[in-house]
mmCIF file of C-alpha atoms in Angstrom:
data_model
loop_
_atom_site.group_PDB
_atom_site.id
_atom_site.type_symbol
_atom_site.label_atom_id
_atom_site.label_comp_id
_atom_site.label_asym_id
_atom_site.label_seq_id
_atom_site.Cartn_x
_atom_site.Cartn_y
_atom_site.Cartn_z
ATOM 1 C CA MET Z 155 66.136 115.992 84.766
ATOM 2 C CA ALA Z 156 62.785 114.518 85.839
ATOM 3 C CA ASP Z 157 61.182 115.828 82.896
ATOM 4 C CA SER Z 158 64.000 114.298 80.571
ATOM 5 C CA THR Z 159 63.375 111.047 82.314
ATOM 6 C CA LEU Z 160 59.594 110.893 81.964
ATOM 7 C CA SER Z 161 60.304 111.744 78.255
ATOM 8 C CA VAL Z 162 61.825 108.173 78.001
ATOM 9 C CA PRO Z 163 59.200 105.818 76.865
ATOM 10 C CA LEU Z 164 58.259 103.296 79.379
ATOM 11 C CA SER Z 165 59.671 100.040 77.312
ATOM 12 C CA SER Z 166 63.002 101.809 77.044
ATOM 13 C CA ARG Z 167 63.293 102.596 80.696
ATOM 14 C CA VAL Z 168 62.233 98.734 81.931
ATOM 15 C CA SER Z 169 64.456 97.564 78.862
ATOM 16 C CA LEU Z 170 67.444 99.293 80.156
ATOM 17 C CA ARG Z 171 67.247 98.559 83.861
ATOM 18 C CA LEU Z 172 66.482 94.625 83.026
ATOM 19 C CA THR Z 173 69.257 94.606 80.444
ATOM 20 C CA GLN Z 174 71.568 95.876 83.233
ATOM 21 C CA PHE Z 175 70.100 93.321 85.587
ATOM 22 C CA CYS Z 176 70.732 90.644 83.247
ATOM 23 C CA VAL Z 177 74.501 91.385 82.147
ATOM 24 C CA GLY Z 178 75.048 92.608 86.039
ATOM 25 C CA LEU Z 179 73.625 90.162 88.096
ATOM 26 C CA ILE Z 180 72.560 86.826 86.083
ATOM 27 C CA PRO Z 181 76.388 85.630 85.874
ATOM 28 C CA PHE Z 182 76.417 85.199 89.583
ATOM 29 C CA LEU Z 183 73.300 83.106 90.201
ATOM 30 C CA ILE Z 184 73.941 79.498 90.776
ATOM 31 C CA VAL Z 185 71.711 77.012 92.700
ATOM 32 C CA PRO Z 186 73.347 73.941 94.211
ATOM 33 C CA GLY Z 187 71.957 70.662 94.077
ATOM 34 C CA ILE Z 188 70.209 71.101 90.770
ATOM 35 C CA ASN Z 189 70.825 69.815 87.628
ATOM 36 C CA GLU Z 190 72.713 72.316 85.752
ATOM 37 C CA PRO Z 191 72.898 74.812 88.650
ATOM 38 C CA ASP Z 192 74.254 77.628 86.853
ATOM 39 C CA LEU Z 193 72.851 77.318 83.624
ATOM 40 C CA MET Z 194 69.218 76.607 84.596
ATOM 41 C CA PRO Z 195 68.443 79.745 86.994
ATOM 42 C CA ARG Z 196 70.349 82.110 84.836
ATOM 43 C CA LEU Z 197 68.254 81.064 81.748
ATOM 44 C CA LEU Z 198 65.055 81.266 83.739
ATOM 45 C CA CYS Z 199 65.778 84.732 84.951
ATOM 46 C CA LEU Z 200 66.608 85.748 81.476
ATOM 47 C CA GLN Z 201 63.470 84.320 80.100
ATOM 48 C CA ILE Z 202 61.566 86.254 83.081
ATOM 49 C CA ALA Z 203 63.384 89.613 81.974
ATOM 50 C CA THR Z 204 62.609 88.973 78.175
ATOM 51 C CA LEU Z 205 58.860 88.482 78.976
ATOM 52 C CA ALA Z 206 58.694 91.422 81.349
ATOM 53 C CA MET Z 207 60.398 93.581 78.327
ATOM 54 C CA THR Z 208 58.076 92.090 75.895
ATOM 55 C CA LEU Z 209 54.981 93.137 78.005
ATOM 56 C CA ALA Z 210 56.373 96.722 78.887
ATOM 57 C CA TRP Z 211 56.819 97.077 74.960
ATOM 58 C CA ALA Z 212 53.426 95.839 74.359
ATOM 59 C CA TRP Z 213 51.895 98.231 76.880
ATOM 60 C CA LYS Z 214 52.329 101.303 74.558
ATOM 61 C CA PRO Z 215 53.128 99.329 71.300
ATOM 62 C CA THR Z 216 55.054 101.162 68.664
ATOM 63 C CA PRO Z 217 55.114 100.304 64.816
ATOM 64 C CA PHE Z 218 57.271 97.309 64.188
ATOM 65 C CA GLN Z 219 60.556 98.694 62.266
ATOM 66 C CA SER Z 220 61.882 96.466 59.584
ATOM 67 C CA LYS Z 221 65.644 96.468 59.914
ATOM 68 C CA ALA Z 222 68.117 94.580 57.712
ATOM 69 C CA ILE Z 223 69.671 92.819 60.580
ATOM 70 C CA TYR Z 224 66.516 90.822 61.147
ATOM 71 C CA LEU Z 225 66.729 88.772 58.077
ATOM 72 C CA PRO Z 226 69.906 86.910 58.918
ATOM 73 C CA ALA Z 227 68.908 86.384 62.388
ATOM 74 C CA LEU Z 228 65.341 85.541 61.660
ATOM 75 C CA ALA Z 229 67.022 82.862 58.618
ATOM 76 C CA TYR Z 230 69.446 81.445 61.344
ATOM 77 C CA PHE Z 231 66.531 80.772 63.849
ATOM 78 C CA LEU Z 232 64.487 79.337 61.123
ATOM 79 C CA LEU Z 233 67.157 76.972 60.181
ATOM 80 C CA LEU Z 234 67.810 75.915 63.734
ATOM 81 C CA SER Z 235 64.131 75.445 64.299
ATOM 82 C CA ALA Z 236 63.567 73.224 61.256
ATOM 83 C CA SER Z 237 66.821 71.264 62.199
ATOM 84 C CA ALA Z 238 64.360 69.219 64.754
ATOM 85 C CA PHE Z 239 62.546 67.580 61.878
ATOM 86 C CA TRP Z 240 65.856 65.693 60.681
ATOM 87 C CA ALA Z 241 67.606 65.466 63.847
ATOM 88 C CA PRO Z 242 68.377 61.758 65.145
ATOM 89 C CA VAL Z 243 66.840 63.026 68.508
ATOM 90 C CA PRO Z 244 64.589 65.628 67.857
ATOM 91 C CA PHE Z 245 64.250 66.225 71.952
ATOM 92 C CA ARG Z 246 67.549 67.413 72.043
ATOM 93 C CA SER Z 247 67.219 69.922 69.155
ATOM 94 C CA THR Z 248 63.728 71.290 71.087
ATOM 95 C CA ASP Z 249 65.762 71.407 74.269
ATOM 96 C CA HIS Z 250 68.450 73.625 72.831
ATOM 97 C CA LEU Z 251 65.961 75.643 70.649
ATOM 98 C CA SER Z 252 64.414 76.938 73.950
ATOM 99 C CA LYS Z 253 67.408 78.633 74.776
ATOM 100 C CA HIS Z 254 67.746 80.326 71.153
ATOM 101 C CA ILE Z 255 64.043 81.357 71.606
ATOM 102 C CA THR Z 256 64.943 83.597 74.190
ATOM 103 C CA PHE Z 257 67.901 85.081 72.926
ATOM 104 C CA PHE Z 258 66.240 85.708 69.333
ATOM 105 C CA CYS Z 259 63.170 87.686 71.410
ATOM 106 C CA PHE Z 260 65.820 89.395 73.726
ATOM 107 C CA PHE Z 261 67.289 90.718 70.467
ATOM 108 C CA VAL Z 262 64.179 91.790 68.800
ATOM 109 C CA VAL Z 263 62.851 93.347 71.774
ATOM 110 C CA LEU Z 264 66.007 95.269 72.504
ATOM 111 C CA SER Z 265 66.713 96.348 69.024
ATOM 112 C CA HIS Z 266 63.056 98.263 69.179
ATOM 113 C CA THR Z 267 63.364 99.788 72.748
ATOM 114 C CA LEU Z 268 66.974 100.711 73.546
ATOM 115 C CA SER Z 269 68.727 103.736 71.953
ATOM 116 C CA PRO Z 270 72.388 103.899 71.320
ATOM 117 C CA ARG Z 271 72.835 106.570 74.081
ATOM 118 C CA GLN Z 272 72.026 103.784 76.631
ATOM 119 C CA ILE Z 273 74.789 101.692 75.704
ATOM 120 C CA PRO Z 274 77.454 103.181 78.240
ATOM 121 C CA ALA Z 275 74.872 102.395 81.011
ATOM 122 C CA ILE Z 276 74.835 98.777 80.117
ATOM 123 C CA LEU Z 277 78.433 98.467 79.562
ATOM 124 C CA ARG Z 278 79.071 99.867 83.015
ATOM 125 C CA ALA Z 279 76.984 97.081 84.596
ATOM 126 C CA SER Z 280 78.609 94.400 82.554
ATOM 127 C CA ALA Z 281 82.230 95.939 83.206
ATOM 128 C CA LEU Z 282 81.419 95.724 86.949
ATOM 129 C CA ALA Z 283 80.264 92.535 86.871
ATOM 130 C CA GLY Z 284 82.878 91.368 84.960
ATOM 131 C CA ALA Z 285 85.601 92.819 87.700
ATOM 132 C CA THR Z 286 83.671 91.139 90.352
ATOM 133 C CA ILE Z 287 83.732 87.707 88.660
ATOM 134 C CA ALA Z 288 87.391 87.977 87.773
ATOM 135 C CA CYS Z 289 88.343 89.122 91.523
ATOM 136 C CA LEU Z 290 86.352 85.818 92.998
ATOM 137 C CA GLY Z 291 88.420 83.834 90.359
ATOM 138 C CA ILE Z 292 91.769 85.713 90.991
ATOM 139 C CA PHE Z 293 91.020 84.949 94.929
ATOM 140 C CA GLU Z 294 90.114 81.228 94.085
ATOM 141 C CA TYR Z 295 93.355 80.991 92.305
ATOM 142 C CA HIS Z 296 95.677 82.227 95.175
ATOM 143 C CA ALA Z 297 93.501 80.298 97.652
ATOM 144 C CA LEU Z 298 92.474 83.351 99.444
ATOM 145 C CA LEU Z 299 88.701 82.654 98.781
ATOM 146 C CA PRO Z 300 86.894 79.708 100.885
ATOM 147 C CA HIS Z 301 85.783 76.890 98.404
ATOM 148 C CA PHE Z 302 82.165 77.718 99.132
ATOM 149 C CA ILE Z 303 81.173 78.122 95.464
ATOM 150 C CA PRO Z 304 81.041 74.840 93.501
ATOM 151 C CA SER Z 305 83.119 73.881 90.816
ATOM 152 C CA THR Z 306 84.578 70.796 88.727
ATOM 153 C CA GLY Z 307 87.619 72.717 87.739
ATOM 154 C CA ARG Z 308 89.071 75.745 89.358
ATOM 155 C CA PRO Z 309 89.416 78.471 89.075
ATOM 156 C CA SER Z 310 85.883 79.037 87.723
ATOM 157 C CA SER Z 311 84.489 81.824 89.897
ATOM 158 C CA THR Z 312 80.753 81.410 89.432
ATOM 159 C CA PHE Z 313 80.662 79.199 86.070
ATOM 160 C CA MET Z 314 81.481 75.911 87.546
ATOM 161 C CA PHE Z 315 84.385 75.273 85.532
ATOM 162 C CA ARG Z 316 87.120 77.119 84.280
ATOM 163 C CA ASN Z 317 86.528 76.927 80.458
ATOM 164 C CA LEU Z 318 83.088 78.139 80.961
ATOM 165 C CA ALA Z 319 84.473 81.251 82.965
ATOM 166 C CA ALA Z 320 86.761 81.474 79.939
ATOM 167 C CA HIS Z 321 83.820 82.061 77.737
ATOM 168 C CA TYR Z 322 82.224 84.497 79.640
ATOM 169 C CA LEU Z 323 85.539 86.450 79.947
ATOM 170 C CA VAL Z 324 86.063 86.334 76.168
ATOM 171 C CA THR Z 325 82.752 88.091 75.379
ATOM 172 C CA ASN Z 326 82.783 90.434 78.443
ATOM 173 C CA LEU Z 327 86.524 91.733 78.417
ATOM 174 C CA PRO Z 328 86.121 93.327 74.848
ATOM 175 C CA LEU Z 329 83.106 94.911 76.305
ATOM 176 C CA ALA Z 330 84.999 96.435 79.312
ATOM 177 C CA GLY Z 331 87.360 97.574 76.801
ATOM 178 C CA LEU Z 332 84.445 99.543 74.572
ATOM 179 C CA LEU Z 333 83.339 101.371 77.690
ATOM 180 C CA PHE Z 334 86.811 102.644 78.039
ATOM 181 C CA LEU Z 335 86.574 103.875 74.355
ATOM 182 C CA VAL Z 336 82.944 105.198 74.197
ATOM 183 C CA SER Z 337 82.972 106.956 77.538
ATOM 184 C CA ARG Z 338 84.497 110.462 78.135
ATOM 185 C CA THR Z 339 84.305 110.477 81.985
ATOM 186 C CA VAL Z 340 87.283 109.229 84.080
ATOM 187 C CA GLN Z 341 84.997 107.043 86.201
ATOM 188 C CA ASP Z 342 83.880 105.204 83.417
ATOM 189 C CA ARG Z 343 87.223 104.981 82.015
ATOM 190 C CA LEU Z 344 88.621 103.692 85.180
ATOM 191 C CA VAL Z 345 85.977 100.944 85.457
ATOM 192 C CA GLY Z 346 86.416 99.948 82.059
ATOM 193 C CA SER Z 347 90.261 99.645 82.432
ATOM 194 C CA LEU Z 348 90.307 98.095 85.702
ATOM 195 C CA SER Z 349 87.754 95.798 84.719
ATOM 196 C CA SER Z 350 89.521 94.807 81.558
ATOM 197 C CA VAL Z 351 92.861 94.238 83.450
ATOM 198 C CA LEU Z 352 91.101 91.935 86.197
ATOM 199 C CA MET Z 353 89.452 89.653 83.754
ATOM 200 C CA PHE Z 354 92.631 89.623 81.292
ATOM 201 C CA ILE Z 355 94.600 88.358 84.621
ATOM 202 C CA PHE Z 356 91.786 85.932 85.284
ATOM 203 C CA LEU Z 357 91.915 84.549 81.869
ATOM 204 C CA LEU Z 358 95.814 84.021 82.247
ATOM 205 C CA TYR Z 359 95.186 82.188 85.432
ATOM 206 C CA ILE Z 360 92.425 79.642 83.499
ATOM 207 C CA ARG Z 361 95.368 79.089 81.152
ATOM 208 C CA GLY Z 362 92.695 78.244 78.552
ATOM 209 C CA ARG Z 363 94.611 78.707 75.117
ATOM 210 C CA GLY Z 364 91.610 78.419 72.733
ATOM 211 C CA ALA Z 365 90.270 81.302 74.827
ATOM 212 C CA TRP Z 366 93.133 83.418 73.953
ATOM 213 C CA VAL Z 367 92.129 83.155 70.124
ATOM 214 C CA GLY Z 368 88.805 83.822 70.882
ATOM 215 C CA LEU Z 369 89.583 86.927 72.817
ATOM 216 C CA LEU Z 370 91.775 88.108 69.825
ATOM 217 C CA GLY Z 371 88.913 87.609 67.500
ATOM 218 C CA ALA Z 372 86.208 89.111 69.808
ATOM 219 C CA THR Z 373 88.833 92.327 70.509
ATOM 220 C CA LEU Z 374 89.247 92.560 66.667
ATOM 221 C CA LEU Z 375 85.342 92.821 66.431
ATOM 222 C CA VAL Z 376 84.815 95.415 68.592
ATOM 223 C CA LEU Z 377 87.658 97.606 67.577
ATOM 224 C CA GLY Z 378 86.229 97.064 64.150
ATOM 225 C CA LEU Z 379 82.644 98.247 65.128
ATOM 226 C CA TRP Z 380 84.192 101.026 67.178
ATOM 227 C CA VAL Z 381 85.891 102.096 63.738
ATOM 228 C CA VAL Z 382 82.717 101.817 61.930
ATOM 229 C CA MET Z 383 80.676 103.925 64.288
ATOM 230 C CA ASN Z 384 83.618 106.798 64.121
ATOM 231 C CA ARG Z 385 84.464 106.537 60.440
ATOM 232 C CA ARG Z 386 83.267 110.019 59.796
ATOM 233 C CA SER Z 387 85.787 111.516 62.401
ATOM 234 C CA PHE Z 388 87.958 108.585 63.275
ATOM 235 C CA PHE Z 389 91.408 110.638 63.614
ATOM 236 C CA THR Z 390 89.390 112.754 66.062
ATOM 237 C CA ALA Z 391 87.964 110.132 68.059
ATOM 238 C CA ILE Z 392 91.687 108.533 68.388
ATOM 239 C CA ARG Z 393 92.879 111.872 69.720
ATOM 240 C CA THR Z 394 90.142 112.363 72.166
ATOM 241 C CA THR Z 395 89.990 108.680 73.306
ATOM 242 C CA PHE Z 396 93.643 108.006 73.802
ATOM 243 C CA ASP Z 397 94.534 111.189 75.437
ATOM 244 C CA ARG Z 398 97.100 111.607 78.467
ATOM 245 C CA THR Z 399 94.567 110.266 80.820
ATOM 246 C CA ALA Z 400 93.861 107.003 78.775
ATOM 247 C CA LEU Z 401 97.614 106.593 78.592
ATOM 248 C CA LYS Z 402 98.126 106.540 81.944
ATOM 249 C CA PHE Z 403 95.519 103.989 82.780
ATOM 250 C CA ALA Z 404 97.120 101.758 80.010
ATOM 251 C CA ALA Z 405 100.511 102.150 81.451
ATOM 252 C CA VAL Z 406 99.131 101.469 85.078
ATOM 253 C CA SER Z 407 97.010 98.253 83.439
ATOM 254 C CA LEU Z 408 100.319 96.924 81.988
ATOM 255 C CA LEU Z 409 102.306 97.177 85.113
ATOM 256 C CA ILE Z 410 99.382 95.214 87.041
ATOM 257 C CA ILE Z 411 99.386 92.645 84.585
ATOM 258 C CA VAL Z 412 103.036 92.119 84.399
ATOM 259 C CA LEU Z 413 102.950 91.982 88.362
ATOM 260 C CA LEU Z 414 100.150 89.583 88.956
ATOM 261 C CA GLY Z 415 99.644 87.699 85.641
ATOM 262 C CA LEU Z 416 102.241 85.240 85.787
ATOM 263 C CA LEU Z 417 101.966 84.375 89.477
ATOM 264 C CA PRO Z 418 101.680 80.529 90.396
ATOM 265 C CA GLU Z 419 98.403 79.224 91.803
ATOM 266 C CA GLY Z 420 98.037 78.662 95.304
ATOM 267 C CA PHE Z 421 95.400 75.846 95.061
ATOM 268 C CA GLN Z 422 95.790 72.197 94.608
ATOM 269 C CA GLU Z 423 93.379 69.843 93.319
ATOM 270 C CA SER Z 424 93.871 66.103 92.245
ATOM 271 C CA HIS Z 425 90.701 65.195 90.209
ATOM 272 C CA GLY Z 426 90.779 64.630 86.303
ATOM 273 C CA GLN Z 427 89.882 68.005 85.662
ATOM 274 C CA ARG Z 428 92.881 69.790 87.036
ATOM 275 C CA PHE Z 429 95.692 71.573 85.225
ATOM 276 C CA ASP Z 430 97.584 68.943 83.185
ATOM 277 C CA GLU Z 431 101.507 69.011 82.410
ATOM 278 C CA LYS Z 432 101.122 70.957 79.377
ATOM 279 C CA LYS Z 433 99.802 73.859 81.734
ATOM 280 C CA GLY Z 434 101.825 73.518 84.428
ATOM 281 C CA ASP Z 435 102.319 77.399 84.656
ATOM 282 C CA ILE Z 436 101.335 80.027 82.604
ATOM 283 C CA PRO Z 437 104.412 80.271 80.210
ATOM 284 C CA SER Z 438 104.230 76.609 79.678
ATOM 285 C CA ALA Z 439 100.447 76.774 78.790
ATOM 286 C CA LEU Z 440 101.290 79.602 76.131
ATOM 287 C CA THR Z 441 104.203 77.884 74.333
ATOM 288 C CA SER Z 442 102.295 74.333 74.389
ATOM 289 C CA ILE Z 443 100.299 75.986 71.658
ATOM 290 C CA PHE Z 444 103.362 75.369 69.432
ATOM 291 C CA THR Z 445 104.626 72.201 70.632
ATOM 292 C CA GLU Z 446 103.702 68.717 69.106
ATOM 293 C CA GLY Z 447 100.689 67.000 70.785
ATOM 294 C CA GLY Z 448 99.755 70.435 72.280
ATOM 295 C CA ASP Z 449 96.212 70.407 71.017
ATOM 296 C CA ARG Z 450 95.662 67.159 72.559
ATOM 297 C CA GLY Z 451 93.773 65.605 69.749
ATOM 298 C CA ARG Z 452 91.423 68.532 68.987
ATOM 299 C CA THR Z 453 92.926 69.389 65.587
ATOM 300 C CA ALA Z 454 92.213 65.772 64.319
ATOM 301 C CA MET Z 455 88.613 66.081 66.133
ATOM 302 C CA TRP Z 456 87.998 69.452 64.345
ATOM 303 C CA LEU Z 457 89.260 68.001 60.764
ATOM 304 C CA THR Z 458 86.693 64.899 61.327
ATOM 305 C CA THR Z 459 83.836 67.393 61.853
ATOM 306 C CA LEU Z 460 84.700 68.860 58.792
ATOM 307 C CA GLU Z 461 83.979 65.450 57.196
ATOM 308 C CA MET Z 462 80.502 65.814 58.655
ATOM 309 C CA ILE Z 463 79.980 69.256 57.409
ATOM 310 C CA GLN Z 464 80.950 67.965 53.990
ATOM 311 C CA ASP Z 465 78.095 65.142 53.966
ATOM 312 C CA ASP Z 466 75.227 67.757 55.582
ATOM 313 C CA PRO Z 467 76.760 70.940 54.202
ATOM 314 C CA PHE Z 468 73.266 73.092 54.237
ATOM 315 C CA LEU Z 469 71.091 71.054 56.760
ATOM 316 C CA GLY Z 470 73.552 69.998 59.181
ATOM 317 C CA VAL Z 471 72.890 67.000 61.602
ATOM 318 C CA GLY Z 472 70.738 68.510 64.166
ATOM 319 C CA LEU Z 473 71.071 71.362 67.042
ATOM 320 C CA GLY Z 474 72.412 69.598 69.665
ATOM 321 C CA ASN Z 475 72.891 66.394 67.955
ATOM 322 C CA TRP Z 476 76.733 66.616 67.113
ATOM 323 C CA GLU Z 477 77.964 64.488 69.789
ATOM 324 C CA LEU Z 478 75.682 61.998 68.841
ATOM 325 C CA ILE Z 479 76.558 61.893 65.216
ATOM 326 C CA TYR Z 480 80.441 62.354 65.853
ATOM 327 C CA PRO Z 481 81.650 58.587 66.999
ATOM 328 C CA ALA Z 482 80.705 57.187 63.464
ATOM 329 C CA TYR Z 483 83.135 59.531 62.307
ATOM 330 C CA ASP Z 484 85.829 59.140 64.688
ATOM 331 C CA ARG Z 485 87.001 55.793 63.522
ATOM 332 C CA GLY Z 486 87.779 54.835 67.342
ATOM 333 C CA THR Z 487 90.108 57.820 68.127
ATOM 334 C CA THR Z 488 87.500 59.648 70.264
ATOM 335 C CA VAL Z 489 89.185 62.341 72.307
ATOM 336 C CA GLY Z 490 88.845 61.038 75.925
ATOM 337 C CA VAL Z 491 87.810 63.210 79.089
ATOM 338 C CA GLU Z 492 91.191 62.926 80.259
ATOM 339 C CA ASN Z 493 92.697 64.431 77.092
ATOM 340 C CA LEU Z 494 90.038 67.377 77.044
#
């Protein structure tokens, strides 16, 4: 075992551990009392981790491998970088660009240092983090957790606002499901299924209607990737994945969702970011998607944004500058904070 560990390159070991740190611990970082108390410390830790991965990769450099996926990623990054030259407020573009630089470097380093067999270990760390964050949000929803974590709209767990928590759940929940699909051990399947259930319940409690659409898209994407990975032995993969143990986990998961998913909230908030009347309970939030006015002006805002795209179809209005340009297209019907 020791020999096999030593045979793994240093850059690969460092990237694995730091990636597990990023997906497992960074979502919990929050520093009250500063501007953007959740975003800034997490971005800083991600940048430090990316720098450490890059240094470990450079310590014993390997030949740079040209991959087809680099071309669209590089083209997208260069377009974002160039947008600062025509943006009305270039500072906002460069400020946002600092985040994209980090993610682009993170992507390039990982694609050279990680191997596919290390993916389950990363998915495991991500699933455990997602389950813990979901538990915090569930306890918060039922008033079983003291309000020691700051929030502008509960339940939000460690993300300051419930819509931001929904963004995390939409991206992480399908990855927990992927852990269930690619793992062959009972322990990992248990982690994947339990994490998926807890995050799904927390997402129900958030009552974010758009998040459910995003979750559907993310789930279809992950399932599509899984099918592509197993295209040569697809039917064998189905038989080995959805065995008796998997069906038992699925049945228990559905039972937990039915028992906990529709429970009413136990906390009360009176500020402007509380649940509105269209989300008085979870069934109402679901049915409001199909009722008149249920979108609260968002459809009109999206259609108006299409006019912006028609005017600048190739160059856009500059990274981070949408909210500065949009009022000129809104014709006095801008969606206010009370309608968001």
